[in-house]
Structures are given as C-alpha cells and as structure tokens.
Tab-separated table of C-alpha atoms in Angstrom:
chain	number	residue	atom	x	y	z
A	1	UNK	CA	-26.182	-25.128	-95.340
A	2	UNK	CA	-25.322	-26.623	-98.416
A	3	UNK	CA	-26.851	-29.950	-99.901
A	4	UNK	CA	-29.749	-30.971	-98.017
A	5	UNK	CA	-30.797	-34.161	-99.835
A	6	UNK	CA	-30.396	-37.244	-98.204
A	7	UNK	CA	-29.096	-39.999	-100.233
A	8	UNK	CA	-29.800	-43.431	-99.098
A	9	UNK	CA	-27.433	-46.042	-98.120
A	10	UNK	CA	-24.367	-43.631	-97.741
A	11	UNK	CA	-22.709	-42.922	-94.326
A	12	UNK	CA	-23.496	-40.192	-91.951
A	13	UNK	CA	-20.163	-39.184	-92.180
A	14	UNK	CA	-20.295	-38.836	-96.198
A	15	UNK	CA	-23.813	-37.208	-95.622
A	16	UNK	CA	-22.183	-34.612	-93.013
A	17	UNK	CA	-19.831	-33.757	-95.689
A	18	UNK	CA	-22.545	-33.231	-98.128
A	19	UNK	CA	-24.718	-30.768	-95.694
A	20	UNK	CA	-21.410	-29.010	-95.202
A	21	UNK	CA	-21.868	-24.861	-96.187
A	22	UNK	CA	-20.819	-24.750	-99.855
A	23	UNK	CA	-20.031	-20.505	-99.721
A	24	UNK	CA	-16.311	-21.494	-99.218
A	25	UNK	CA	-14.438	-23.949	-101.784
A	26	UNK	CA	-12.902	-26.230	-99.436
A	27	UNK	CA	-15.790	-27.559	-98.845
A	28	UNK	CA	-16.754	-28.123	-102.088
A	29	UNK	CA	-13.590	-30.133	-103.148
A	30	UNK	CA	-13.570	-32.402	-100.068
A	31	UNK	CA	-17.557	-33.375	-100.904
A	32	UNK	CA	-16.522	-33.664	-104.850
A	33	UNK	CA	-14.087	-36.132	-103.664
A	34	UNK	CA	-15.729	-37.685	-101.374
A	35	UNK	CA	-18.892	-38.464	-103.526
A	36	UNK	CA	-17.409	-38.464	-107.500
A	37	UNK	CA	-17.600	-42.214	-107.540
A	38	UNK	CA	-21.353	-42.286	-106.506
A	39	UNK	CA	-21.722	-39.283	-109.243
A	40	UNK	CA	-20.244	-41.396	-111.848
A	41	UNK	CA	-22.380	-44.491	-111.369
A	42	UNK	CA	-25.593	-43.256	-111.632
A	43	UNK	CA	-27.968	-44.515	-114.511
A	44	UNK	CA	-27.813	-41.615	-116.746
A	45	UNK	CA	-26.569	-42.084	-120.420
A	46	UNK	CA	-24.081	-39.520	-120.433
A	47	UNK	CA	-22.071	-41.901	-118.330
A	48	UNK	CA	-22.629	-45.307	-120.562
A	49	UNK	CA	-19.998	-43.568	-123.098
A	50	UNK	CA	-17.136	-46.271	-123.278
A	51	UNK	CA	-14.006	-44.070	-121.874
A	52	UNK	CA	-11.094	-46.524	-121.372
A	53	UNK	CA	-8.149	-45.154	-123.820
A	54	UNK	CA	-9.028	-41.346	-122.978
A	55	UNK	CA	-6.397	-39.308	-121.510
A	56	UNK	CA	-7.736	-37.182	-118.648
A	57	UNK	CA	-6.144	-34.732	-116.769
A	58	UNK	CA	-7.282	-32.402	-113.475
A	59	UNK	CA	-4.995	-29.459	-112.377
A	60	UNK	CA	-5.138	-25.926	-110.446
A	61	UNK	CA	-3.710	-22.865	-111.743
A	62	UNK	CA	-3.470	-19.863	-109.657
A	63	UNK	CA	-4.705	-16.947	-112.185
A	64	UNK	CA	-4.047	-13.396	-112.256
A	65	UNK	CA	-6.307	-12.572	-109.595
A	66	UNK	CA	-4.760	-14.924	-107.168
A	67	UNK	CA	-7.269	-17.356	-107.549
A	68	UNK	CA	-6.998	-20.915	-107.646
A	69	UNK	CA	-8.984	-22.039	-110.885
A	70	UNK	CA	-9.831	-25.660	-111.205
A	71	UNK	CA	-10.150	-27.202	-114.829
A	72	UNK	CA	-9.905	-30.718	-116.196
A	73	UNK	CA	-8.922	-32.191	-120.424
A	74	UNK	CA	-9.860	-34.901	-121.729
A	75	UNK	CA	-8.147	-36.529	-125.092
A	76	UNK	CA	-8.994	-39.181	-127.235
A	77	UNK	CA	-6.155	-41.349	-127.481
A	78	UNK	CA	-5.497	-40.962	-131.357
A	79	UNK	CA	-4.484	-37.005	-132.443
A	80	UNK	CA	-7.915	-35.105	-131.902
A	81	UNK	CA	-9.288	-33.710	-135.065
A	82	UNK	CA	-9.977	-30.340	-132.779
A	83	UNK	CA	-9.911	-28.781	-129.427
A	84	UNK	CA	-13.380	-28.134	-127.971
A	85	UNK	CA	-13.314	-25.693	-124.947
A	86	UNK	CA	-16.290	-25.653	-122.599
A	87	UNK	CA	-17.978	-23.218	-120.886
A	88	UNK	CA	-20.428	-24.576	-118.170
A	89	UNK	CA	-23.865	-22.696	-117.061
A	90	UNK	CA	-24.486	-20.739	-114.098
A	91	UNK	CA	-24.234	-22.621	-110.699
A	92	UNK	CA	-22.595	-25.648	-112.444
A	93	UNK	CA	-19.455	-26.828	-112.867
A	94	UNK	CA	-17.289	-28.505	-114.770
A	95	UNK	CA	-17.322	-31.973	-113.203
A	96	UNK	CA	-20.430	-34.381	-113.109
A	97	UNK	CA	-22.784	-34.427	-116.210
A	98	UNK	CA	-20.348	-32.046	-118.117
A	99	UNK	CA	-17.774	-34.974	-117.609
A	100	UNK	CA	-19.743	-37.580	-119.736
A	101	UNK	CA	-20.595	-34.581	-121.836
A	102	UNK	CA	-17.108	-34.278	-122.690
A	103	UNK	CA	-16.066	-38.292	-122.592
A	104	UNK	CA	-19.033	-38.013	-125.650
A	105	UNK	CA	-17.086	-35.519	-127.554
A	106	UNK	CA	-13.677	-37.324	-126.974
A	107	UNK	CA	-15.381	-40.476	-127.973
A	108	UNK	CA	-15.786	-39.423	-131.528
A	109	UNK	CA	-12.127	-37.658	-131.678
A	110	UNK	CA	-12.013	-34.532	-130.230
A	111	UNK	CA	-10.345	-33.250	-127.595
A	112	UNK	CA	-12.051	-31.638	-124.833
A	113	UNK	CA	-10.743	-28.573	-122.135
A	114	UNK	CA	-13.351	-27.270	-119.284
A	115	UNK	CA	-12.548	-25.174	-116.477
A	116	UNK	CA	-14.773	-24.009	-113.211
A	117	UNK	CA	-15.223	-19.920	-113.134
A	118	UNK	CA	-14.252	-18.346	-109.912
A	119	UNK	CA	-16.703	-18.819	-107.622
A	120	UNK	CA	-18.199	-22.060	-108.964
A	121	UNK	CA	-17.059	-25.907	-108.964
A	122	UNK	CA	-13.779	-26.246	-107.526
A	123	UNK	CA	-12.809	-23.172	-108.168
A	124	UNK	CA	-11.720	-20.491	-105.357
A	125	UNK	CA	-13.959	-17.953	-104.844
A	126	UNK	CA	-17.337	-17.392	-103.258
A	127	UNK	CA	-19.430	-19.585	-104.383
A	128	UNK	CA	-22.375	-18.251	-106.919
A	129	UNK	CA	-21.022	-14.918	-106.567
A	130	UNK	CA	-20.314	-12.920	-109.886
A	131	UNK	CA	-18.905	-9.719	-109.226
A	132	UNK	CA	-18.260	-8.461	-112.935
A	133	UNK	CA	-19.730	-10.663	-115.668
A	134	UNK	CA	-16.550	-8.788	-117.731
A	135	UNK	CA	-14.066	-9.866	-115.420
A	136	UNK	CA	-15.355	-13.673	-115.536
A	137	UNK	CA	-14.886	-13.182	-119.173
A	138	UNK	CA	-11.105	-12.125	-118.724
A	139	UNK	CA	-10.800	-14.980	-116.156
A	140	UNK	CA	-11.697	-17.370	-119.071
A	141	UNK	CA	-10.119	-15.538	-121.772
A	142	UNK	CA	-6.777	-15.639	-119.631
A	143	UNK	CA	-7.049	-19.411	-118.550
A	144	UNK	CA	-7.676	-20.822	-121.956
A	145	UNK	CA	-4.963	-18.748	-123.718
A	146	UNK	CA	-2.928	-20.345	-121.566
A	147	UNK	CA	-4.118	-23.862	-121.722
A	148	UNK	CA	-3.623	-23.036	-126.164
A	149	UNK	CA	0.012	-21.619	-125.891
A	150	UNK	CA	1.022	-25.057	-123.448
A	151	UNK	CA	-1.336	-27.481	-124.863
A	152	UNK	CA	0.606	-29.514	-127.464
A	153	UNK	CA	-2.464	-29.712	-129.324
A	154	UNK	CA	-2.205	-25.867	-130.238
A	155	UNK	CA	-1.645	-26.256	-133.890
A	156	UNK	CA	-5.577	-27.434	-134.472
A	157	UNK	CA	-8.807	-26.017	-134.985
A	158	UNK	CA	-10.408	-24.830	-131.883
A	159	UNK	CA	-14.095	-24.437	-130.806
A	160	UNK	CA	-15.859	-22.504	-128.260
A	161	UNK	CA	-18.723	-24.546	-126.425
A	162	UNK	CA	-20.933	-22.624	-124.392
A	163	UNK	CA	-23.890	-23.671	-122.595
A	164	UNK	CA	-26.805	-21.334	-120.874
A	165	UNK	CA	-24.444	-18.797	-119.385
A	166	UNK	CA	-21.597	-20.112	-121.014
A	167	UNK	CA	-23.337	-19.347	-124.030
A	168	UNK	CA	-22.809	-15.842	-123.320
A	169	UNK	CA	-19.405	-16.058	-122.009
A	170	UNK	CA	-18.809	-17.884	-124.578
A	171	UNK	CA	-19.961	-15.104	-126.864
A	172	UNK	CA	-18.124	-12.151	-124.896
A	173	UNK	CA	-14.898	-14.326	-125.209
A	174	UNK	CA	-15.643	-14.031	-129.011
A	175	UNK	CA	-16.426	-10.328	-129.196
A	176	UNK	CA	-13.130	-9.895	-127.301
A	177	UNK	CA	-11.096	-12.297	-129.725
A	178	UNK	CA	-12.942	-11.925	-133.013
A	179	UNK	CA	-10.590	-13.985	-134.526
A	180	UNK	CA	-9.430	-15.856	-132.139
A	181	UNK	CA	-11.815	-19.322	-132.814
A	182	UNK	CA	-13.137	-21.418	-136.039
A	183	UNK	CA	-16.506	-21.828	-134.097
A	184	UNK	CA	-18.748	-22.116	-131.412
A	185	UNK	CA	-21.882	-24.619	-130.385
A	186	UNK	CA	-24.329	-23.082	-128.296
A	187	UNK	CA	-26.695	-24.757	-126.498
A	188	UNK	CA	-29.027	-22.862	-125.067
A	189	UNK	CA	-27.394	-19.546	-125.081
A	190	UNK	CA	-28.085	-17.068	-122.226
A	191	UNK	CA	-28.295	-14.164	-124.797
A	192	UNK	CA	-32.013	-13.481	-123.027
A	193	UNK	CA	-33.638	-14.558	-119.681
A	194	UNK	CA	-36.643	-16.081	-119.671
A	195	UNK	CA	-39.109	-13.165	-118.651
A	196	UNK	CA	-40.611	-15.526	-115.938
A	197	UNK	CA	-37.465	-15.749	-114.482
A	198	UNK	CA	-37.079	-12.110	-114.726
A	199	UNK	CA	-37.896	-10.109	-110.989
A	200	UNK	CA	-40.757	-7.036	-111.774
A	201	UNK	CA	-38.710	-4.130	-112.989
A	202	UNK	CA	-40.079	-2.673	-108.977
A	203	UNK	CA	-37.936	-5.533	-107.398
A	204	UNK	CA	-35.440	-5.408	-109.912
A	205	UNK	CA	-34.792	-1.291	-109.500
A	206	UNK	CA	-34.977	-1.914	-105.323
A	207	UNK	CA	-32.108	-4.844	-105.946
A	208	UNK	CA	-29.966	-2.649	-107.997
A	209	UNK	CA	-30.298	0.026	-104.587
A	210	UNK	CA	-29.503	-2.647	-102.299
A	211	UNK	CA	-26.734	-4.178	-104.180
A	212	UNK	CA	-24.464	-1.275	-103.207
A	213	UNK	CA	-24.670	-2.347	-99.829
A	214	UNK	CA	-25.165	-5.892	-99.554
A	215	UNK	CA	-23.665	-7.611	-103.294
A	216	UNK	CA	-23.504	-10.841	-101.848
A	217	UNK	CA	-26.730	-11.698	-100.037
A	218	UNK	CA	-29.000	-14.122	-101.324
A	219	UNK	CA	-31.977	-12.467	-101.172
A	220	UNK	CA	-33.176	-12.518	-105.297
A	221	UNK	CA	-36.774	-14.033	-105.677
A	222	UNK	CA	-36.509	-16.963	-108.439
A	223	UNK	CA	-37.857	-20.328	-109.936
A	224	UNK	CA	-36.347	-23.770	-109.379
A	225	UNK	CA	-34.206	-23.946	-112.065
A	226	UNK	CA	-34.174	-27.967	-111.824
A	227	UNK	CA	-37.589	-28.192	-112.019
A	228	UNK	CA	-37.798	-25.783	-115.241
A	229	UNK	CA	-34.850	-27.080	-117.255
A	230	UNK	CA	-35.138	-30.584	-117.193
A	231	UNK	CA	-37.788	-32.510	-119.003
A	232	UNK	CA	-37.338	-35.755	-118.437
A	233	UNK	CA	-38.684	-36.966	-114.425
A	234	UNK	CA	-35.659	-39.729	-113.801
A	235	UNK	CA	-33.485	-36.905	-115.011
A	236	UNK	CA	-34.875	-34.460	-112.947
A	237	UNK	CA	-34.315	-36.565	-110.023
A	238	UNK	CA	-30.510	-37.442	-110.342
A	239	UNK	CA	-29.790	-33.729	-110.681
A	240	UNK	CA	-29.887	-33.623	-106.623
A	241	UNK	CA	-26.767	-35.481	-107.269
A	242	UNK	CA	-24.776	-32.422	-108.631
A	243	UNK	CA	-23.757	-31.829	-105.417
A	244	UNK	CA	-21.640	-28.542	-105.635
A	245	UNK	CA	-23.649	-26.747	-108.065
A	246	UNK	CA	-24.621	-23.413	-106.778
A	247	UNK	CA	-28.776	-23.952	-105.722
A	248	UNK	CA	-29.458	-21.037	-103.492
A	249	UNK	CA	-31.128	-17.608	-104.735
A	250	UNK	CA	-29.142	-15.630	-107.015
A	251	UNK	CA	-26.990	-13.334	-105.051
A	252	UNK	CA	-27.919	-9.832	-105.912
A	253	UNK	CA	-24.666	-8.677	-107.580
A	254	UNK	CA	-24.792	-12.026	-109.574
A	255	UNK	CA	-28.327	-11.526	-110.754
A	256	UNK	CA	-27.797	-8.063	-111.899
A	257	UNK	CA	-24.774	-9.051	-113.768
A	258	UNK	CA	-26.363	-11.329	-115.367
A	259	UNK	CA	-29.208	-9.103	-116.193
A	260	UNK	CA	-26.971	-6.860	-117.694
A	261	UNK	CA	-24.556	-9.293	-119.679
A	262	UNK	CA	-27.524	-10.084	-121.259
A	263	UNK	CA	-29.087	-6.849	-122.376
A	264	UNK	CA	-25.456	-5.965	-123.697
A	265	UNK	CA	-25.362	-8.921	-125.679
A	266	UNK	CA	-28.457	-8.415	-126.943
A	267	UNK	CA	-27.346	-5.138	-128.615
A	268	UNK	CA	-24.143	-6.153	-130.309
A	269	UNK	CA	-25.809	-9.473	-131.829
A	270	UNK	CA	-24.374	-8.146	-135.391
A	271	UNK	CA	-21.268	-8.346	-134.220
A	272	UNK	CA	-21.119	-11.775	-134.379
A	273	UNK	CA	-18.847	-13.021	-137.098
A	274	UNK	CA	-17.800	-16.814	-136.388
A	275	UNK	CA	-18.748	-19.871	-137.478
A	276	UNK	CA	-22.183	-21.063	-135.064
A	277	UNK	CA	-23.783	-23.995	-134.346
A	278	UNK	CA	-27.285	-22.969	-132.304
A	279	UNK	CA	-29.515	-25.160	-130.818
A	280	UNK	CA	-32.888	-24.258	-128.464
A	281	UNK	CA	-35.106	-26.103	-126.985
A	282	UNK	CA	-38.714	-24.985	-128.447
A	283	UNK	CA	-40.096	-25.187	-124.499
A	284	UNK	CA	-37.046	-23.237	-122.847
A	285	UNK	CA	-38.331	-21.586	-119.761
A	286	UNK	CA	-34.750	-20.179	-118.343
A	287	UNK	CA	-33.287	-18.479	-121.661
A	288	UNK	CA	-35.390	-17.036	-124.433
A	289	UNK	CA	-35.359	-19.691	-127.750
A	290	UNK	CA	-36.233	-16.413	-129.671
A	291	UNK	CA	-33.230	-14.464	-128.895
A	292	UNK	CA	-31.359	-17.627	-130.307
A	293	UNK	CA	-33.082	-16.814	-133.431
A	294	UNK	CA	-32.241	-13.262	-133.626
A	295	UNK	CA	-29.010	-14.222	-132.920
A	296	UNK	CA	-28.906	-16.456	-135.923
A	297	UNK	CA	-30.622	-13.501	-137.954
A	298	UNK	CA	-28.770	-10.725	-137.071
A	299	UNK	CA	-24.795	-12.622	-136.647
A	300	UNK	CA	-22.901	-11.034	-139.040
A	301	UNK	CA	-21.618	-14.749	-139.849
A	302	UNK	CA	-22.001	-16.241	-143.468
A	303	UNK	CA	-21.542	-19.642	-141.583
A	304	UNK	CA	-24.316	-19.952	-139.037
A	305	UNK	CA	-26.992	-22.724	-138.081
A	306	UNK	CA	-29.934	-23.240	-135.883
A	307	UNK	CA	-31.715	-26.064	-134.641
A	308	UNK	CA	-35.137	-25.381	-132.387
A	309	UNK	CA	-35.924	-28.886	-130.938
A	310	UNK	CA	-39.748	-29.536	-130.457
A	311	UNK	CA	-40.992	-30.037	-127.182
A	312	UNK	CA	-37.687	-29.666	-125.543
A	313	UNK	CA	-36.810	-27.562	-122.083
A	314	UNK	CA	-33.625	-26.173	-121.366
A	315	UNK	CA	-31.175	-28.760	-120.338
A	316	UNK	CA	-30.399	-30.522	-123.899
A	317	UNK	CA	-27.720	-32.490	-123.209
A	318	UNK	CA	-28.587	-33.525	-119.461
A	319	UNK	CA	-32.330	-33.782	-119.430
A	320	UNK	CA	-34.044	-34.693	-121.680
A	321	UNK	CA	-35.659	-38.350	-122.809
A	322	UNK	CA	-32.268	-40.231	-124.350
A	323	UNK	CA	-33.295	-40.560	-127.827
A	324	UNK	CA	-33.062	-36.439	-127.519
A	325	UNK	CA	-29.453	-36.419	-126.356
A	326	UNK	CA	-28.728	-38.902	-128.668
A	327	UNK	CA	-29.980	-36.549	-131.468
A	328	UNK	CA	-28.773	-33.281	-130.597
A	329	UNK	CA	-25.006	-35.199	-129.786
A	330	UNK	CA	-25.632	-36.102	-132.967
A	331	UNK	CA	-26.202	-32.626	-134.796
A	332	UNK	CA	-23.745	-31.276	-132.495
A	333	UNK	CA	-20.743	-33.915	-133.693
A	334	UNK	CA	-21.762	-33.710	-137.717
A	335	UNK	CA	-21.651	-29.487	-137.417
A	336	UNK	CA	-18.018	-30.131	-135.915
A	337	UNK	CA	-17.208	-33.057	-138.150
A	338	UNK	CA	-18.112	-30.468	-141.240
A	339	UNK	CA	-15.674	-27.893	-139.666
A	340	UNK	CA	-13.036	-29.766	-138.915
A	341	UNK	CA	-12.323	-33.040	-141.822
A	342	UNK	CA	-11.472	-30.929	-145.159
C-alpha cells in the first residue's frame, strides 16, 4: 500500500485515496490533487513566503522515452535576474516543500523550473525505480534543454540546483554540459552515502546477484530517512504529509545505481569546472559532509564555496529549526545575487 498515515479530520474517501498503491502514477496524481490544498496549509515556513504576483505554471511533456514527465515554473512577476533549475532528492518530488522552496527563490527575483524524474512525483514511471542513474541524467538533460530553447527567459544566466541526489544529477548534467551553466547550489550533494546507510559489502555483493533477476523488488535493508534527515521534531512530523514521495525500501536496481553514481562521481571530482555554491550540514547522516569538502578541494573551479552548518542534519531547507532556513536561504540568495547583478 502506499501512505499509511492517518490524518485527522479528513474523509474516508480522501484517506482511501491516500492508502491507494503508489507503484503506478495514476495514483499518485489523483492523491496530489486531492490533498495539495491540505499540503499547502500546513504551518511550515516555507509556505509563509508571500506568493501573490508569481506566475506559475504545471504541464506534461511526453519525453523521448515515451514518458509522460511532470514539471512545474514559477516567475517572479518583474524580468527574473536568472533561471534556477531544480533537481529534487531521491523519493521526492517536485511539488510540496520544493514548492515554497521555489516561491522563496522567486520571491527575491529569480525564476524557478523543477521537474519530477521518471518514476517519481507525477511523473510516469514506476515509482522509486531507477533503472540507469545515466539515463535519468539524459531524461533531465533532455527536458531542461527544452524548457531553455522555449522558455522566453533563455537569454539569462542559468543555475543548476541540486539537492541530495539531485546534487549528483545535478553534477552528471554538468560533466555532460561543461559549459552549459554559470553555476550550481548544492545542498547536500549525494557525491557519498552515508556509510550507515551503506548495506555490508556481503549484502551489497548478494543484491548485485539478485538484481539480475528481480531489479525491482523492494527488498534493500535501510534507515528511515525521515527520521535521519530532519532535525527539527514539528518538522519531522509534517513530512508524513509528502504524500507521494517514494518511502518504501530502495528497490535493488535503484540502490545499486545509486551506489554506483556515487563512486563514479567520486572519481571525476576534478572535473568539476563551474561556478559552486556548497553547503553541508556538519551532522548529515544520509550523504557524507566530507565528500562535499573534497569536492570543494579537488573542483577544478577557481569559483567555488562551501558552507558546513554546525549542528545541522540533512534536510537544510525543509528541516531544520527556522532561524536555519532562514540563514542558509540567505547564503544561498547572496551566492546567486553575486553571480547574477554585475
């Protein structure tokens, strides 16, 4: 089954929507719908960001694969001073607490384009299940050349965001377009997993065996990653309210593409060359803080920054205490103010 938390004073017919098996995406979109107003009103201050005047736009756009990819913009309503294009974590999506993550951007003038990866959000595709970490790189290098060569923004500097995994994707999309991008902020990168969230290389060598056979299962041991990447308890509550993220075990093709997107990444570090904004929580238990500073050593970038925040777990921008948010928003918007007002 899908969600199984019970949320009080909704109908049983909402709830029965919520309980509803995730795996396919139909499911997802009809419980995104049905429950995006409750999403939206809960006390969080990612969603006290004043967003009347902001031009916001969903849409579907069948990609080369044949699948339908779900992504949403959101525009300030003077000319932005950039594009910022997001790339969400694993299990996430684009929609709940990356929505007031991107109303925050477009609050202080920059235009904002997210997307869900196939499989994830409201995106077609099984749900959790990466196949090829490579190909989900294409899949995002493909949708947001597109959304550049249509976007009548093109003409202006344009950012990479990544956050966890989209740290790394964000990262491979650079590697594949070296040139491509004036920057990316990454929060959190994925460029190592945690080893506690790593299985014992025994496991790990009998899921690579059983992969073969059965890629999608969900059969690979790991921690709550709620209960590790959010610091703050009233946060760590409301995240039952991200309905369609992905909360099952890793499926074993998706955990071993992971594994491996990592260890690659690791290696070509050096190859780097972009502008970059890091930030880490010092307390990260889901991605290594101290492969965010070899990154920052070892980028072949003259331009390059990193912030370790004391004390703070994994989910910067969504959980920790508000005067937190408040201050990495605020690193995050000066770094992009410095890169984008000559």
């Amino acid at each position: 089954m899908g969600n199984q938390k019970k949320f009080p004073g909704i109908s049983e017919e909402l709830q029965k929507i919520l309980d509803a098996d995730m795996d396919n995406v139909d499911a997802r979109r009809r419980a995104r719908e049905a429950f995006k107003d409750i999403q939206l009103s809960i006390d969080h201050i990612l969603f006290k960001v004043p967003h009347a005047g902001l031009k916001m736009e969903e849409s579907y756009d069948v990609n080369s694969g044949g699948l339908e990819i779900f992504s949403k913009s959101w525009l300030p309503e003077t000319r932005p001073k950039a594009v910022v294009y997001f790339c969400h974590g694993y299990g996430d999506t684009c929609t709940f607490l990356v929505e007031g993550i991107a109303r925050k951007l477009a609050s202080f003038g920059y235009g904002v384009v997210a997307m869900d990866y196939p499989g994830f959000g409201l995106s077609e595709g099984l749900h959790g299940y990466i196949p090829s970490f490579d190909k989900l790189v294409d899949d995002v290098i493909e949708h947001y050349s597109k959304v550049k060569e249509k976007l009548e923004l093109h003409d202006l500097p344009s950012f990479l965001f990544g956050e966890s995994m989209g740290g790394a994707i964000a990262l491979k999309v650079h590697q594949n377009h070296p040139t491509a991008w004036n920057g990316a902020v990454l929060v959190a990168p994925m460029c190592k997993i945690a080893d506690n969230m790593v299985p014992p290389w025994l496991v790990t060598q009998i899921l690579i065996g059983v992969a073969k056979f059965l890629p999608t299962q969900k059969l690979v041991p790991t921690q709550d990653l709620g209960e590790l990447a959010v610091r703050d308890a009233k946060k760590k509550e409301l995240t039952a309210y991200n309905i369609i993220s992905y909360k099952h075990k890793p499926r074993i093709r998706t955990a071993l593409e992971l594994l491996n997107a990592t260890q690659e990444i690791e290696r070509l570090l050096e190859k780097v060359s972009l502008p970059l904004l890091i930030l880490h929580g010092k307390n990260d238990m889901v991605t290594d803080p101290s492969v965010s500073k070899a990154l920052y050593e070892r980028a072949s970038s003259s331009d390059k920054k990193l912030i370790l925040y004391e004390d703070a777990y994994h989910a910067l921008l969504e959980g920790e205490p508000d005067e937190m948010i408040l201050r990495v928003f605020g690193d995050i918007i000066s770094w992009l103010n410095e890169h984008t007002i000559s």
